[in-house]
mmCIF file of C-alpha atoms and ligand atoms in Angstrom:
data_model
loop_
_atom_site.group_PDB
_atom_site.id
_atom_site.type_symbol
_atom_site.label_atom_id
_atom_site.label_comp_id
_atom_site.label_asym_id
_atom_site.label_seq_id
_atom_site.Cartn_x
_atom_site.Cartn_y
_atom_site.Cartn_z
ATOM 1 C CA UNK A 1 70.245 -80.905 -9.819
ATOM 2 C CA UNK A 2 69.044 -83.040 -12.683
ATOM 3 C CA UNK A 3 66.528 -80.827 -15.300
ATOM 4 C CA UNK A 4 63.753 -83.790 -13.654
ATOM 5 C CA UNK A 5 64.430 -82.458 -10.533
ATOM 6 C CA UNK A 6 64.400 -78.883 -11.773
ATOM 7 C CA UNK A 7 60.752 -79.280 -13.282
ATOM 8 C CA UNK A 8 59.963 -80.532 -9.468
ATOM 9 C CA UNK A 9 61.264 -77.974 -7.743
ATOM 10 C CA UNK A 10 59.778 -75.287 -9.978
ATOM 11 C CA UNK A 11 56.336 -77.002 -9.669
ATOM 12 C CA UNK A 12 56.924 -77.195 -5.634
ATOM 13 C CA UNK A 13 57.739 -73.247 -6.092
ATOM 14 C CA UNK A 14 55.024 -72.291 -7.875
ATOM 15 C CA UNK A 15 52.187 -73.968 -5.323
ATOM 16 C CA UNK A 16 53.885 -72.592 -2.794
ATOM 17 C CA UNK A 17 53.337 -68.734 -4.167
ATOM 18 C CA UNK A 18 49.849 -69.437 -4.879
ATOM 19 C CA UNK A 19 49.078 -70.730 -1.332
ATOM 20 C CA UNK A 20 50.646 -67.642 0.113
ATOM 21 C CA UNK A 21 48.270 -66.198 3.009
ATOM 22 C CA UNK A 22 49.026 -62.838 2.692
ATOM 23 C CA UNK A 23 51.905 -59.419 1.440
ATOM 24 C CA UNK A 24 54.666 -60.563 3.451
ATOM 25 C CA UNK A 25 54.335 -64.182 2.963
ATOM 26 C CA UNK A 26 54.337 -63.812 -0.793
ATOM 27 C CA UNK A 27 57.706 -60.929 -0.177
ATOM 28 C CA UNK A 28 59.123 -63.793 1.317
ATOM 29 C CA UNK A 29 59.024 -66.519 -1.317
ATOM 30 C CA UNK A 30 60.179 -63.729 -3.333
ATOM 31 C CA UNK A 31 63.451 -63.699 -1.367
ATOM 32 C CA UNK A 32 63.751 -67.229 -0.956
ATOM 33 C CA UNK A 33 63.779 -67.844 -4.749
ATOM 34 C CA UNK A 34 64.498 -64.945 -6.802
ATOM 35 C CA UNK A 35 65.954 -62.274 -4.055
ATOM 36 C CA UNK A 36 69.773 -61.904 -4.026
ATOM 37 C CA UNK A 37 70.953 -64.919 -2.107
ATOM 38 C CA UNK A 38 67.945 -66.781 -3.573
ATOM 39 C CA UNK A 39 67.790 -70.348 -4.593
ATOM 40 C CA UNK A 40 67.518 -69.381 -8.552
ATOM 41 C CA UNK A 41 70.697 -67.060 -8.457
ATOM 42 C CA UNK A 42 72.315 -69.768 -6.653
ATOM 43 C CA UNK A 43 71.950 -72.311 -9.233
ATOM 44 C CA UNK A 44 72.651 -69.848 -12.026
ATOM 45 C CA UNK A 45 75.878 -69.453 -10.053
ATOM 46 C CA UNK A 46 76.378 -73.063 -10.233
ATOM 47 C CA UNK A 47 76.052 -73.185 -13.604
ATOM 48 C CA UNK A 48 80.076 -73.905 -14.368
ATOM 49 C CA UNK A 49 79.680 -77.008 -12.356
ATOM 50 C CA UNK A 50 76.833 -78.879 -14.923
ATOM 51 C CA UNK A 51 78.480 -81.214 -17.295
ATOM 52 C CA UNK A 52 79.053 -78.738 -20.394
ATOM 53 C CA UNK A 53 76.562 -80.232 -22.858
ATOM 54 C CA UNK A 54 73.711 -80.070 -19.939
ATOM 55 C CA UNK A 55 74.190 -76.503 -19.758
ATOM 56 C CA UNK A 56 72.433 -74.956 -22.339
ATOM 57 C CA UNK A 57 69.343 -76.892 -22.050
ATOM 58 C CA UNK A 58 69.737 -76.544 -17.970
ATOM 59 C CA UNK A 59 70.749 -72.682 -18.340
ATOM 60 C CA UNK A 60 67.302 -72.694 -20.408
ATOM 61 C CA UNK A 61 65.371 -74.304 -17.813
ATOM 62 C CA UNK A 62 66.766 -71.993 -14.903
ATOM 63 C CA UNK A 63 65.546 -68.683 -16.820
ATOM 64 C CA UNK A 64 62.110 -70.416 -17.494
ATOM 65 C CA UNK A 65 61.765 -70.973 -13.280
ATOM 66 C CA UNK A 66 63.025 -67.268 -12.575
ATOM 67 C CA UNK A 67 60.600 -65.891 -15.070
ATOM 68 C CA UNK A 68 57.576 -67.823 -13.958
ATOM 69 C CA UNK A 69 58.720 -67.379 -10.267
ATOM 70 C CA UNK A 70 58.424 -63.811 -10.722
ATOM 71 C CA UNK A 71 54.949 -64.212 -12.654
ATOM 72 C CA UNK A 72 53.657 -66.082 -10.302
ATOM 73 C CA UNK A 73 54.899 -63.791 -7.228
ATOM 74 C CA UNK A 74 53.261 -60.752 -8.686
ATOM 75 C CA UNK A 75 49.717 -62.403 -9.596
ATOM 76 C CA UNK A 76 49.303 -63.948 -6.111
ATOM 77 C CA UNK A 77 50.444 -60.202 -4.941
ATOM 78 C CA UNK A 78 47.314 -58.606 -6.891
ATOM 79 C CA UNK A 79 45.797 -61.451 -5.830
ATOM 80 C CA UNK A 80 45.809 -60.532 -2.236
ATOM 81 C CA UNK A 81 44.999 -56.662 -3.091
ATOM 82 C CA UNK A 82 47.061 -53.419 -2.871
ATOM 83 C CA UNK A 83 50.422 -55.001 -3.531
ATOM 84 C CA UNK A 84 53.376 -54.368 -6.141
ATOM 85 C CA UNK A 85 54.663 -56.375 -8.597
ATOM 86 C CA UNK A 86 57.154 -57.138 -6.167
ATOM 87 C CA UNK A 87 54.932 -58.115 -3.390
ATOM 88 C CA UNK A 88 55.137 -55.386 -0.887
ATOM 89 C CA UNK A 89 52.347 -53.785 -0.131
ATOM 90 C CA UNK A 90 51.741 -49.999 -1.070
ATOM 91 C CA UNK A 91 50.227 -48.178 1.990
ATOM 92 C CA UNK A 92 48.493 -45.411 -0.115
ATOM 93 C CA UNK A 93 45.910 -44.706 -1.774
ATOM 94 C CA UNK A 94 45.963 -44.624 -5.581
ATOM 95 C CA UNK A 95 43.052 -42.940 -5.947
ATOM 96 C CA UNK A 96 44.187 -39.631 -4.076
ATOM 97 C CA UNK A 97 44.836 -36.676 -6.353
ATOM 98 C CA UNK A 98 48.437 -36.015 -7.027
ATOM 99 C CA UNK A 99 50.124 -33.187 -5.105
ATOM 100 C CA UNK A 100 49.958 -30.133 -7.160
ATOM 101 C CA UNK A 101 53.326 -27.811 -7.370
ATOM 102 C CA UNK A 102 52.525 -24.467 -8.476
ATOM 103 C CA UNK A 103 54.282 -23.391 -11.956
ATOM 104 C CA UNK A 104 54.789 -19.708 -10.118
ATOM 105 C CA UNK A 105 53.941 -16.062 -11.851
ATOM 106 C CA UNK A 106 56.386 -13.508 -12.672
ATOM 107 C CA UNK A 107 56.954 -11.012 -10.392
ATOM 108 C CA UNK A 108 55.379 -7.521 -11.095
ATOM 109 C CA UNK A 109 58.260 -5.545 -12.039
ATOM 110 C CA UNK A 110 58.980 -8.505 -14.290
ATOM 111 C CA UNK A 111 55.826 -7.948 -16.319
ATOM 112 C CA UNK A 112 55.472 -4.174 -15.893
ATOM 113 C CA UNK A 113 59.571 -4.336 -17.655
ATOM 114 C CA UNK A 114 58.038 -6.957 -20.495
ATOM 115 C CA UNK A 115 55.213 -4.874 -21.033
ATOM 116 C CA UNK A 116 56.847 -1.523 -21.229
ATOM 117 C CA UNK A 117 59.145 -3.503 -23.479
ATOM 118 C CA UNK A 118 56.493 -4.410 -25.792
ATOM 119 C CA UNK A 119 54.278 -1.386 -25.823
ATOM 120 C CA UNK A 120 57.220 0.467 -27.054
ATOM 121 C CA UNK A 121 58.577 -2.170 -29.176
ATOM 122 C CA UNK A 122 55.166 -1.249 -31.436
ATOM 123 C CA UNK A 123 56.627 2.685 -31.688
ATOM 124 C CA UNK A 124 59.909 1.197 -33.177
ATOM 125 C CA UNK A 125 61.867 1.447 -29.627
ATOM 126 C CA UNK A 126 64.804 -1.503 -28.851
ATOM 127 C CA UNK A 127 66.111 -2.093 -25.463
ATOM 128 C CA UNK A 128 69.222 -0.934 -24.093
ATOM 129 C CA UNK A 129 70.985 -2.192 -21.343
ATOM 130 C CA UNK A 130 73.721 -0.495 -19.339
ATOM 131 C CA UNK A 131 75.644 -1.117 -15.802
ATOM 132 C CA UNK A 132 74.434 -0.497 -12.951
ATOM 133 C CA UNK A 133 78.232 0.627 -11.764
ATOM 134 C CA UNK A 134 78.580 4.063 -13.420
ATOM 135 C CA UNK A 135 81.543 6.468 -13.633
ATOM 136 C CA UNK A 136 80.641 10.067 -12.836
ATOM 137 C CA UNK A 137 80.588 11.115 -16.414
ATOM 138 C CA UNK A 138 77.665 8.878 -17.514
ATOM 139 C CA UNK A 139 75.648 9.327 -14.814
ATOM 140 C CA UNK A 140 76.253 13.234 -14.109
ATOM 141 C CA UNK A 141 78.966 15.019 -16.392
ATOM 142 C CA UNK A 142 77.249 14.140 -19.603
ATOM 143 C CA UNK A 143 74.322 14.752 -18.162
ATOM 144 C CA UNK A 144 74.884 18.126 -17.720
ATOM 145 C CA UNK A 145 75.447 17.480 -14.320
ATOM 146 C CA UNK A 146 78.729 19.310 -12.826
ATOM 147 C CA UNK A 147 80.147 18.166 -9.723
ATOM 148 C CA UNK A 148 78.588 20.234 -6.739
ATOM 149 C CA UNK A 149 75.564 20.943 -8.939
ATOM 150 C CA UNK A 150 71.794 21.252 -6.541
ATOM 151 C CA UNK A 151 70.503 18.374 -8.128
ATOM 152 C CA UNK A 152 73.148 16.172 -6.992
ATOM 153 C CA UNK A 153 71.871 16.424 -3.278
ATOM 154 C CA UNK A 154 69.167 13.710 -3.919
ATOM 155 C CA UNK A 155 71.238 11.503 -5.658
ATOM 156 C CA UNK A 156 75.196 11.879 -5.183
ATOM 157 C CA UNK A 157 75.395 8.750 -2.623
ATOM 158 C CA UNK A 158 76.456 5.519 -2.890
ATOM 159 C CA UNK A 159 80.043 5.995 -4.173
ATOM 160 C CA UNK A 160 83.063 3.687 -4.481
ATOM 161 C CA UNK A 161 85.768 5.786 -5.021
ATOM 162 C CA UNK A 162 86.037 9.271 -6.865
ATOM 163 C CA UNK A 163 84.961 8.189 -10.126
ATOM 164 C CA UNK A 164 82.356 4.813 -9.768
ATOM 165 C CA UNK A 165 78.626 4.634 -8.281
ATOM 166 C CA UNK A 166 75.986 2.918 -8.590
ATOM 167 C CA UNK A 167 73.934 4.734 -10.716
ATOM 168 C CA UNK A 168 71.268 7.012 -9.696
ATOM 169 C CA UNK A 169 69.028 6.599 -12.658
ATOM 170 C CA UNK A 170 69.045 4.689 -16.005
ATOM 171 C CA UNK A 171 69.523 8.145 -18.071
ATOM 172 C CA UNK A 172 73.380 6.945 -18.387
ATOM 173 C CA UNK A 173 72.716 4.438 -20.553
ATOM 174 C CA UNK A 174 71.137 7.197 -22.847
ATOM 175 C CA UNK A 175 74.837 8.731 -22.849
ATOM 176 C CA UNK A 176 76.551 5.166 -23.532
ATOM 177 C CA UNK A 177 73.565 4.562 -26.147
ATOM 178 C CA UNK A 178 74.633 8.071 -27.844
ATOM 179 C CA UNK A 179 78.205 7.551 -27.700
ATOM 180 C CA UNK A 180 78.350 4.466 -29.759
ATOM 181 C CA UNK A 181 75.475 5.118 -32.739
ATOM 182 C CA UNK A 182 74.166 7.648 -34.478
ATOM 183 C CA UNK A 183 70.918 9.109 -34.940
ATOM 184 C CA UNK A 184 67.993 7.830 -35.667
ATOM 185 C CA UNK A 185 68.242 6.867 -32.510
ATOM 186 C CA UNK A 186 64.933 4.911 -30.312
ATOM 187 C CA UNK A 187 65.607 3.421 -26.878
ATOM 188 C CA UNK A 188 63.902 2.294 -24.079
ATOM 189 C CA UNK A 189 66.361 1.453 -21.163
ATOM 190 C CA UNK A 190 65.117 -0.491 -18.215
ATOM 191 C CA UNK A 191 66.688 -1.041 -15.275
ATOM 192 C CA UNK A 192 67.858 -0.957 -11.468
ATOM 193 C CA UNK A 193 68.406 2.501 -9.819
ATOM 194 C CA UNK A 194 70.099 3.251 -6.604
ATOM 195 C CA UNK A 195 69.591 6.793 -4.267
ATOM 196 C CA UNK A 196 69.830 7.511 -0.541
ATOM 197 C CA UNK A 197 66.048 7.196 0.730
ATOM 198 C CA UNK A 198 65.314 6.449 3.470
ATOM 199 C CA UNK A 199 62.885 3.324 3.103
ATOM 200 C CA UNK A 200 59.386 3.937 3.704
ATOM 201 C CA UNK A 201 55.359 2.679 1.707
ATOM 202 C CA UNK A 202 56.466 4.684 -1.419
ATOM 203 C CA UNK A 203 60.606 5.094 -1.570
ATOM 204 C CA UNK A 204 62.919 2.454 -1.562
ATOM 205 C CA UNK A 205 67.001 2.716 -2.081
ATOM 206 C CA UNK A 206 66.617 0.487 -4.899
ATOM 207 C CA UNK A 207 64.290 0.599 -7.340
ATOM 208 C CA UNK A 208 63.726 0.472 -11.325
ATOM 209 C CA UNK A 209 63.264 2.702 -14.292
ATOM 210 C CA UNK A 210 62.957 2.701 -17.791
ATOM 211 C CA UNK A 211 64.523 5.354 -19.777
ATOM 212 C CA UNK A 212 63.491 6.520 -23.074
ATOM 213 C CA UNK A 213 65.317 8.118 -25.930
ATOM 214 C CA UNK A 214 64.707 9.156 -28.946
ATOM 215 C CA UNK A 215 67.210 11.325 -31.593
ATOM 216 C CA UNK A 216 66.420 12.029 -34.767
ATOM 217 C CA UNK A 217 68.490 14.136 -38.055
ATOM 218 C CA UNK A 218 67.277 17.438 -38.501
ATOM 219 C CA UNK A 219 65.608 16.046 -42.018
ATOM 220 C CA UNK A 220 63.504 14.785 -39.337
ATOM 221 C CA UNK A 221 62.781 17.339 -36.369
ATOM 222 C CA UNK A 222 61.151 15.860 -33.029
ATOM 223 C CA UNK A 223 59.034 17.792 -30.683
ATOM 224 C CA UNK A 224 57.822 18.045 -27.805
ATOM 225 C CA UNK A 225 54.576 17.088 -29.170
ATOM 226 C CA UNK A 226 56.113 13.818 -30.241
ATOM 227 C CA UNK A 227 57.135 13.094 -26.764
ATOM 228 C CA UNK A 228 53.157 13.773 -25.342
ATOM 229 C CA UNK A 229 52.011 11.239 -28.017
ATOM 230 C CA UNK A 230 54.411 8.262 -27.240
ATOM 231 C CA UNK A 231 53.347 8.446 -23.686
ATOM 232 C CA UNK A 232 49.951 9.022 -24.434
ATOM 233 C CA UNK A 233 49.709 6.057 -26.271
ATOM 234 C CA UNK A 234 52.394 4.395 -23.550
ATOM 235 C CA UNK A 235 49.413 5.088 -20.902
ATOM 236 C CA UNK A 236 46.563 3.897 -22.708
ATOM 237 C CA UNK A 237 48.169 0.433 -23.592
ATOM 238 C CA UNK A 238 49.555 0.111 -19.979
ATOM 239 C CA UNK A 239 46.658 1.526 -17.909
ATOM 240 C CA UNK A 240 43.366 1.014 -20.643
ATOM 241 C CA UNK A 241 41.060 3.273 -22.508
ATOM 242 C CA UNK A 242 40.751 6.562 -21.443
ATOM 243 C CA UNK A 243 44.058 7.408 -19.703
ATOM 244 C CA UNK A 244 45.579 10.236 -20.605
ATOM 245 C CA UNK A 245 48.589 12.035 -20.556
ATOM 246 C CA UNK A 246 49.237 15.831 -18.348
ATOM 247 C CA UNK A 247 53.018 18.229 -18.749
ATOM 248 C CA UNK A 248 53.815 19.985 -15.648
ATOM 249 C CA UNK A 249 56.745 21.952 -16.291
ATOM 250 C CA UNK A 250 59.943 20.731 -14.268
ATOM 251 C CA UNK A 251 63.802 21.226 -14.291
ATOM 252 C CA UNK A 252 66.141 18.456 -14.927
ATOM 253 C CA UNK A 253 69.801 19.204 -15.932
ATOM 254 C CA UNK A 254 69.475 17.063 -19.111
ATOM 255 C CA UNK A 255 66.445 17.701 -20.667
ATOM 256 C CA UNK A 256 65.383 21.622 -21.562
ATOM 257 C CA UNK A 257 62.446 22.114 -21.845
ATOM 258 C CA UNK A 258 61.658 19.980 -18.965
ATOM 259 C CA UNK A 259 58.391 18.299 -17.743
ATOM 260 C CA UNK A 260 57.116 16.365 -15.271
ATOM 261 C CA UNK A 261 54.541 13.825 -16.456
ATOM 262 C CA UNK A 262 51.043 12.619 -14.847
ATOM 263 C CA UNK A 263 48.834 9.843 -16.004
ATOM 264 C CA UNK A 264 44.860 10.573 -15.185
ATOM 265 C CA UNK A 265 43.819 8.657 -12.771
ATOM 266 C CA UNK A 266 43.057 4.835 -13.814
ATOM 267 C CA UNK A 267 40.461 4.496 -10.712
ATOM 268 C CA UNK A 268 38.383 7.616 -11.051
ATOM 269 C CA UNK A 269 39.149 8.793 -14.276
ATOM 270 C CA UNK A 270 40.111 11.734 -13.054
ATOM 271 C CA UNK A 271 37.357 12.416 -10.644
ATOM 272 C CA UNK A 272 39.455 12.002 -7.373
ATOM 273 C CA UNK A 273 39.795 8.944 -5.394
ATOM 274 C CA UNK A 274 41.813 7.920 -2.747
ATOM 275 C CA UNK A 275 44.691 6.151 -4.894
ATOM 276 C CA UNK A 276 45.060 9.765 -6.480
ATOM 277 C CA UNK A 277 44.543 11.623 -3.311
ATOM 278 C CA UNK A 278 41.400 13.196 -5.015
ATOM 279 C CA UNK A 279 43.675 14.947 -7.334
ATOM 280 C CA UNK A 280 42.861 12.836 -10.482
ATOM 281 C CA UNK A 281 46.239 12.504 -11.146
ATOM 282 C CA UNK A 282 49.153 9.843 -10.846
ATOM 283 C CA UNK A 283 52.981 11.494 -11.032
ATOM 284 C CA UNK A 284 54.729 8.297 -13.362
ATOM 285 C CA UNK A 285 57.422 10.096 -15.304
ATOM 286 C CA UNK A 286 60.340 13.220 -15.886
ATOM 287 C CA UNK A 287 60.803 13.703 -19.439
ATOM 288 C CA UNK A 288 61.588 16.611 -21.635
ATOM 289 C CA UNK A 289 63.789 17.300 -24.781
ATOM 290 C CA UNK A 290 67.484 16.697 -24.848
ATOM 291 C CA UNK A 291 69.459 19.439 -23.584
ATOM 292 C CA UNK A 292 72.118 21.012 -26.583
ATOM 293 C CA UNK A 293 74.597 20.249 -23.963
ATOM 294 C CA UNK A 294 73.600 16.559 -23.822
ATOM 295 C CA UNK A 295 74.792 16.534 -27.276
ATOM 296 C CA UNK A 296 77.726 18.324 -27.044
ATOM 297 C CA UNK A 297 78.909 16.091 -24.738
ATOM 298 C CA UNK A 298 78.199 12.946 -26.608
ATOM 299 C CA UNK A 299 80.236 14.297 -29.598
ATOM 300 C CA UNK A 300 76.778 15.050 -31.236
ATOM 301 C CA UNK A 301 76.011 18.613 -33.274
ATOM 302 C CA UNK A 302 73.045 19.949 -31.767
ATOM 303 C CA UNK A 303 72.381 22.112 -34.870
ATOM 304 C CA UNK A 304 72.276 18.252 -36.462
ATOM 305 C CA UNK A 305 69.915 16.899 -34.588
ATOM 306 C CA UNK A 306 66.920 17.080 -31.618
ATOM 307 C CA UNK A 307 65.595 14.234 -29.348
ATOM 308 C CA UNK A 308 63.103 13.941 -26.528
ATOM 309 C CA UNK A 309 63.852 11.213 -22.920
ATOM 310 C CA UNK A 310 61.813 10.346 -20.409
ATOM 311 C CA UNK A 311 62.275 8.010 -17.127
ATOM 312 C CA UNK A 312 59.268 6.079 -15.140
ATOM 313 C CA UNK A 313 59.504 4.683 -12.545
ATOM 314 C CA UNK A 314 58.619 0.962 -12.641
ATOM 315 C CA UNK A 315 57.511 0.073 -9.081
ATOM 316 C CA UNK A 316 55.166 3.557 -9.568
ATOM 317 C CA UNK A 317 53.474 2.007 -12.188
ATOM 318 C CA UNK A 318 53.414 -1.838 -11.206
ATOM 319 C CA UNK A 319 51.717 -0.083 -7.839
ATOM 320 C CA UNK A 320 48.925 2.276 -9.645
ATOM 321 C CA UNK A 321 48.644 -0.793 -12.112
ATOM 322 C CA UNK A 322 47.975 -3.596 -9.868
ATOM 323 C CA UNK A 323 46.705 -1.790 -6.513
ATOM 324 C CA UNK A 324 49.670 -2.089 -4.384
ATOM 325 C CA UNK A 325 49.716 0.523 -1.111
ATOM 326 C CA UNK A 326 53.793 -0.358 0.099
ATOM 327 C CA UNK A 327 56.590 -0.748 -2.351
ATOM 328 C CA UNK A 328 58.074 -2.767 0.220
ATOM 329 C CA UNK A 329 55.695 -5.645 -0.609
ATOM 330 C CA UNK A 330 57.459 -5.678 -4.015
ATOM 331 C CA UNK A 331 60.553 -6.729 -2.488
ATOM 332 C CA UNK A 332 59.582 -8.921 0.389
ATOM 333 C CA UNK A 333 59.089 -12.236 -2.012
ATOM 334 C CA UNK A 334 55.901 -13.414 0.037
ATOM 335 C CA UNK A 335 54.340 -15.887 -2.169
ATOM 336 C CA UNK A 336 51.181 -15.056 -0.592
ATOM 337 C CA UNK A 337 51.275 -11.420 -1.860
ATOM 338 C CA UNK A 338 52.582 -12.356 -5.790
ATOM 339 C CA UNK A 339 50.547 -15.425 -6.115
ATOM 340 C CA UNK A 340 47.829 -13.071 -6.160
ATOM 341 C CA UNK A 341 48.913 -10.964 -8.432
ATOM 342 C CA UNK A 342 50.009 -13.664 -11.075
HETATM 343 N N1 LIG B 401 66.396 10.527 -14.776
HETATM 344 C C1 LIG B 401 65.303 11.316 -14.266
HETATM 345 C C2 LIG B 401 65.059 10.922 -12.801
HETATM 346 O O1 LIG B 401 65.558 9.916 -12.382
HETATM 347 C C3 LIG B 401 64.062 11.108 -15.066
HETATM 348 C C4 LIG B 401 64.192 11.660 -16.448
HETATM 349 C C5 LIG B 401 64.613 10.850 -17.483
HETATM 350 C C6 LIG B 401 63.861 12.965 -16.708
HETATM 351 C C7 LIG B 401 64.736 11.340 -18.759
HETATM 352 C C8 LIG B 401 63.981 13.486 -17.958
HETATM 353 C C9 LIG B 401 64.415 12.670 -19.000
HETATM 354 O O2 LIG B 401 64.369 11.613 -12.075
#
């Protein structure tokens, strides 16, 4: 092909895009000149075969034709409405919103965890983590719970082996957080918690707690006092204004003197509703000061130094918090029930 004939042909090409009737006509041309096996790529194949002073001025002429080929094809495609640079037609419509994919919410125990976290971070408080997998000396011995103790009843289950469970509560980590500093120490320790329960709306084999600690020299002497005010204030910034804080006494193995700890009601303020069973009261929390023992076993002097712990629950509170009647709902994952809460 002389470069005479090339300007024809390229002319001929041209008119023959703009008279296109319609989408498929013009997706054909678009085949025929600059698709694969096209008539353009052909002669840029041919290239080698042009006398070798031609080809630079020929190569030239070849790119011009592609280029204005393709121009050309997508013009008359706008042309003839709703079609793509390349020609094909888009069956949609443009003007449609977008589809919308939701960015998701943290689950509840997620942000009840971040919030505890925060709260306490204000009173000075880090977080400690610990294994779930505990050896019987974390979770009961140092605990100053001995083997065949009453208190093991509700939570001795779950064993693999002699010496490894999972652990009934997050008060181990208190014992592993002991072990390897010394006092001042301030804690919070959130986690998963394992016990035989059968499942039902408020107990679940697995759940969450966070466990608080706090040791201190005896420069510096903490009380049980203490303890009320750091949940007090824990209650208010959780649950708003006007929460406050009750000590019923309790037992627990690792805490003398030991209490068990209601919030007021959030609903009624203490009037009596149905979420507090017209008591005015919400069970959330065992605390109490550090048993002597405790120490002892942690290779603490208990002359040295005192300490107060407590352990929430966390699905308690993410259900008083945000209104939720069945724990199980917290682990179902139905998107309809956490979308709601997010
Ligand atoms: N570990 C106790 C429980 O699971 C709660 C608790 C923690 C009580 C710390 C006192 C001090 O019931």
């Amino acid at each position: 092909m002389t470069l005479a004939e090339l300007e024809k042909a390229q002319a001929e090409s041209l008119a023959e895009i703009s008279a296109a009737a319609d989408a498929a006509a013009v997706e054909a041309l678009r085949v025929k000149y600059i698709g694969r096996n096209g008539s353009i790529p052909a002669l840029i194949k041919a290239m080698k075969d042009v006398p070798k002073e031609e080809r630079p001025a020929f190569g030239k002429a070849v790119q011009a034709w592609r280029e204005a080929v393709a121009v050309r094809l997508s013009e008359r495609g706008a042309e003839l409405g709703g079609a793509c640079a390349s020609g094909a037609k888009i069956d949609a419509d443009l003007t449609m919103p977008g589809r919308w994919r939701g960015l998701g919410v943290k689950h509840p125990l997620t942000r009840v965890i971040e919030e505890s976290a925060a709260i306490f971070a204000r009173l000075g408080f880090t977080v400690a983590d610990g294994p779930e997998l505990e050896n019987r000396f974390n979770n009961f011995t140092a605990l100053n719970t001995p083997a065949h103790h009453p208190s093991m009843d509700r939570s001795d289950t779950f064993w693999f082996g002699d010496d490894c469970l999972l652990r009934t509560q997050t008060s181990p980590v208190q014992i592993r957080t002991m072990m390897a500093n010394k006092p001042p120490i301030r804690v919070i320790c959130p986690g998963r918690t394992y016990r035989r329960d059968t499942t039902d709306a408020t107990h679940s084999a697995n759940f969450h707690q966070i466990e608080g600690l706090y040791v201190d020299t005896k420069e510096k002497p903490v009380s049980l006092a203490d303890l009320k005010s750091v949940l007090a204030y824990f209650a208010k910034e959780m649950m708003g204004d006007g929460v406050t804080v009750r000590f019923r006494p309790h037992f627990f193995p690792f805490t003398e003197p030991s209490v068990e700890v209601d919030f007021s009601c959030h609903v009624c303020k203490g009037k009596g509703c149905n979420v507090c069973k017209q008591s005015g009261w919400i069970e959330v929390a065992g605390a109490g000061m550090v048993d002597p023992r405790v120490f002892e076993f942690v290779g603490y002097d208990p002359a040295e130094v005192s300490g107060y712990a407590f352990g929430f629950g966390v699905e308690r509170i993410a259900m008083i918090k945000y209104g939720i009647p069945d724990i199980r709902w917290l682990y179902e994952n139905d998107i309809r029930f956490l979308n709601q809460l997010g």
